Amino acid sequence: MHDLDRIAEAYIAAWNETDAGRRDVLIEQAFTADIGYRDPVMQGDGREAVATMIAGVQHQFPGFRFALNGKPDGFADMIRFSWIFGPDGTSVIEGTDFAAIEGDRLKRVTGFLDKIPT
Amino acid sequence: MHDLDRIAEAYIAAWNETDAGRRDVLIEQAFTADIGYRDPVMQGDGREAVATMIAGVQHQFPGFRFALNGKPDGFADMIRFSWIFGPDGTSVIEGTDFAAIEGDRLKRVTGFLDKIPT
């Protein structure tokens, strides 16, 4: 069995780390080398692309942080988890990611938006 | 742009059709030939496997029908939609499916359960 909580938490931690060096370590822990990521506004392949996307989001939303929303669930090699994103643990944007897992890392992530500012 | 509503409705129609011949037609319309389907309780590849799974669910839950829950959303070649399942449009089981689209058909479907009877 995959540790779904730990996998989702590793993903959130990578998105929240603003120090580039520490973030690279967290990205290595959270994603496979051939990670493919896509959501309605971004897409990229490989850990370097993920690092660039995360840095871009942090630049666009300074002070915002991600937090898990509810409990991850999954089966076989699939995981689903929802998140909130905002300053100080508030929710400005919400989304749900589903992903394929390889070992204890995310291999393909597809993100959908559940709530966007109106 | 994909017609997400139509794609999701074609999926629901296939799951609700109890006549095997008509169901095969709806499955051909809703799924690519190399469809891969998996959820926490079933998985299969190809339209024949999908037909077998649908027949099995109908046998297990006679009189139940699927209905879309909310509006499908998506981006690029991805779609997400939620559904309810129960007798006469009621909700006994609920779920959310994520899928890759090819043309106007579903190619890979991954289903998660949102509500199961307690």
XYZ file of C-alpha atoms in Angstrom:
236
model
C 0.000 0.000 0.000
C 1.155 3.494 -0.813
C 1.254 5.993 2.035
C -1.165 8.397 0.377
C -0.982 10.985 3.155
C 2.780 11.153 2.982
C 2.796 11.368 -0.814
C 0.311 14.240 -0.818
C 2.126 16.019 2.002
C 5.416 15.772 0.126
C 3.729 17.387 -2.867
C 2.358 20.252 -0.773
C 5.720 20.751 0.939
C 7.465 21.115 -2.428
C 4.946 23.720 -3.582
C 5.378 25.717 -0.370
C 9.175 25.767 -0.201
C 10.510 29.137 -1.343
C 14.218 28.348 -0.991
C 15.281 27.005 -4.390
C 17.870 24.586 -3.024
C 15.601 23.089 -0.398
C 12.770 23.007 -2.927
C 14.862 20.922 -5.317
C 15.348 18.364 -2.541
C 11.619 18.267 -1.843
C 10.845 17.977 -5.563
C 13.231 15.044 -5.813
C 11.382 13.387 -2.930
C 7.890 14.115 -4.261
C 8.211 13.499 -8.026
C 9.721 10.896 -10.313
C 12.418 12.115 -12.682
C 9.991 11.823 -15.597
C 7.159 13.632 -13.826
C 4.532 14.999 -16.165
C 2.448 17.816 -14.716
C -0.507 19.625 -16.192
C -3.372 21.752 -14.992
C -5.593 24.306 -16.737
C -2.887 26.996 -16.653
C 0.494 25.207 -16.612
C 2.181 22.121 -17.905
C 5.656 20.708 -17.865
C 7.717 17.540 -17.884
C 10.597 16.713 -15.587
C 11.623 17.990 -12.175
C 13.261 21.144 -13.533
C 9.994 22.130 -15.219
C 8.153 21.521 -11.948
C 10.654 23.725 -10.101
C 10.124 26.491 -12.641
C 6.324 26.232 -12.329
C 6.439 26.319 -8.542
C 8.755 29.341 -8.564
C 6.390 31.060 -10.991
C 3.330 30.464 -8.811
C 5.187 31.683 -5.725
C 6.196 34.821 -7.634
C 2.620 35.381 -8.783
C 1.092 34.807 -5.334
C 3.611 35.996 -2.727
C 2.778 34.842 0.782
C 0.255 32.257 -0.369
C 0.621 28.694 0.825
C -0.943 25.393 -0.122
C -2.622 23.119 2.407
C -4.342 19.782 1.983
C -8.138 19.953 1.950
C -9.537 16.753 3.384
C -7.864 13.380 3.190
C -6.172 11.913 0.119
C -7.736 8.780 -1.301
C -6.601 6.350 -3.920
C -6.406 2.813 -5.223
C -3.855 0.767 -7.136
C -1.296 3.336 -8.341
C -3.694 6.295 -8.330
C -4.094 9.078 -5.802
C -6.520 11.987 -5.500
C -6.265 14.897 -3.114
C -7.697 18.387 -2.796
C -5.984 21.543 -1.628
C -6.555 25.144 -0.689
C -4.218 28.014 -1.576
C -4.112 31.419 0.044
C -2.346 33.586 2.585
C -1.956 32.125 6.077
C -3.875 28.936 5.419
C -6.916 30.695 3.968
C -8.614 29.560 0.787
C -8.471 31.874 -2.213
C -8.076 29.146 -4.793
C -9.021 25.485 -4.400
C -8.275 22.494 -6.542
C -8.142 18.749 -6.842
C -5.193 16.845 -8.226
C -5.206 13.274 -9.315
C -2.014 11.476 -10.102
C -0.323 8.226 -10.930
C 2.221 7.025 -8.382
C 5.456 5.143 -9.002
C 7.112 3.819 -5.878
C 6.404 6.573 -3.357
C 6.605 9.421 -5.856
C 4.159 11.214 -8.147
C 4.695 10.338 -11.802
C 1.843 12.060 -13.646
C -0.174 14.830 -12.048
C -3.356 16.302 -13.513
C -4.815 19.224 -11.625
C -8.304 20.706 -11.772
C -9.531 23.942 -10.219
C -12.500 23.744 -7.836
C -12.692 27.411 -6.834
C -11.182 30.511 -8.379
C -11.605 34.156 -7.343
C -14.610 35.754 -9.003
C -12.633 22.517 -27.897
C -14.112 19.224 -26.811
C -17.817 19.132 -26.058
C -17.355 18.047 -22.461
C -21.068 17.853 -21.716
C -21.713 15.573 -24.655
C -18.740 13.343 -23.834
C -19.874 12.905 -20.224
C -23.486 12.340 -21.269
C -22.418 9.649 -23.735
C -20.567 7.919 -20.905
C -23.601 8.031 -18.614
C -25.880 6.798 -21.407
C -23.658 3.762 -21.993
C -23.697 2.861 -18.290
C -27.489 3.152 -18.169
C -28.346 1.116 -21.265
C -29.529 -2.348 -20.292
C -30.033 -3.716 -23.809
C -26.727 -5.329 -24.758
C -26.968 -4.472 -28.439
C -27.871 -0.845 -27.918
C -25.251 -0.632 -25.175
C -22.529 -1.774 -27.567
C -23.469 1.087 -29.895
C -23.307 3.587 -27.042
C -19.986 2.147 -25.860
C -18.582 2.544 -29.359
C -19.694 6.176 -29.316
C -18.376 6.927 -25.825
C -15.041 5.070 -25.704
C -12.014 4.621 -27.931
C -11.233 1.060 -29.021
C -8.252 0.982 -26.643
C -10.188 2.383 -23.685
C -8.563 1.686 -20.339
C -10.919 1.866 -17.376
C -10.175 1.547 -13.695
C -11.805 2.453 -10.428
C -11.396 1.115 -6.900
C -13.445 -2.020 -7.638
C -13.109 -2.741 -11.377
C -10.652 -2.435 -14.202
C -10.530 -3.445 -17.815
C -9.144 -2.612 -21.223
C -11.081 -2.426 -24.461
C -14.748 -1.922 -25.236
C -15.664 -5.552 -24.589
C -14.256 -5.292 -21.071
C -16.255 -2.093 -20.532
C -19.428 -3.848 -21.715
C -18.775 -6.690 -19.269
C -18.208 -4.262 -16.392
C -21.366 -2.306 -17.153
C -23.438 -5.493 -17.382
C -21.984 -6.607 -14.053
C -22.868 -3.357 -12.300
C -26.389 -3.443 -13.736
C -26.754 -7.020 -12.473
C -25.482 -6.038 -9.032
C -27.694 -2.944 -8.757
C -30.906 -3.640 -10.657
C -32.990 -0.527 -11.281
C -30.175 1.847 -10.404
C -29.250 4.550 -12.885
C -26.356 6.965 -13.235
C -26.863 10.709 -13.583
C -24.350 13.512 -13.926
C -23.748 15.477 -10.726
C -22.891 19.047 -11.630
C -21.169 20.134 -14.794
C -18.167 18.434 -16.390
C -15.012 20.493 -16.576
C -11.743 19.968 -18.320
C -8.778 21.381 -20.190
C -6.541 20.216 -23.014
C -7.454 16.520 -23.481
C -8.656 15.996 -19.908
C -12.171 15.829 -18.515
C -13.565 15.509 -14.990
C -17.154 14.837 -14.072
C -19.087 13.624 -11.062
C -22.091 11.325 -10.953
C -24.733 9.886 -8.704
C -26.017 6.324 -8.859
C -29.225 5.003 -7.387
C -32.829 4.059 -8.112
C -34.938 6.689 -9.864
C -32.291 9.379 -9.930
C -31.522 9.153 -6.215
C -27.991 9.065 -4.866
C -26.853 5.873 -3.164
C -23.315 5.950 -4.499
C -21.441 8.999 -5.803
C -18.198 9.304 -7.642
C -15.908 11.417 -9.759
C -14.245 10.221 -12.932
C -11.133 11.687 -14.507
C -10.390 10.806 -18.094
C -8.247 11.472 -21.096
C -10.094 12.246 -24.308
C -9.134 11.306 -27.847
C -11.254 12.934 -30.517
C -14.686 12.976 -28.914
C -14.249 9.695 -27.041
C -12.938 8.673 -23.651
C -9.586 6.902 -23.853
C -8.503 6.392 -20.237
C -10.961 6.638 -17.364
C -9.981 6.668 -13.700
C -12.896 6.665 -11.277
C -12.930 7.598 -7.601
C -15.766 7.068 -5.123
C -17.065 10.119 -3.265
C -19.859 8.462 -1.297
C -20.596 4.836 -0.538
C -23.357 3.355 1.600
C -22.388 3.084 5.252
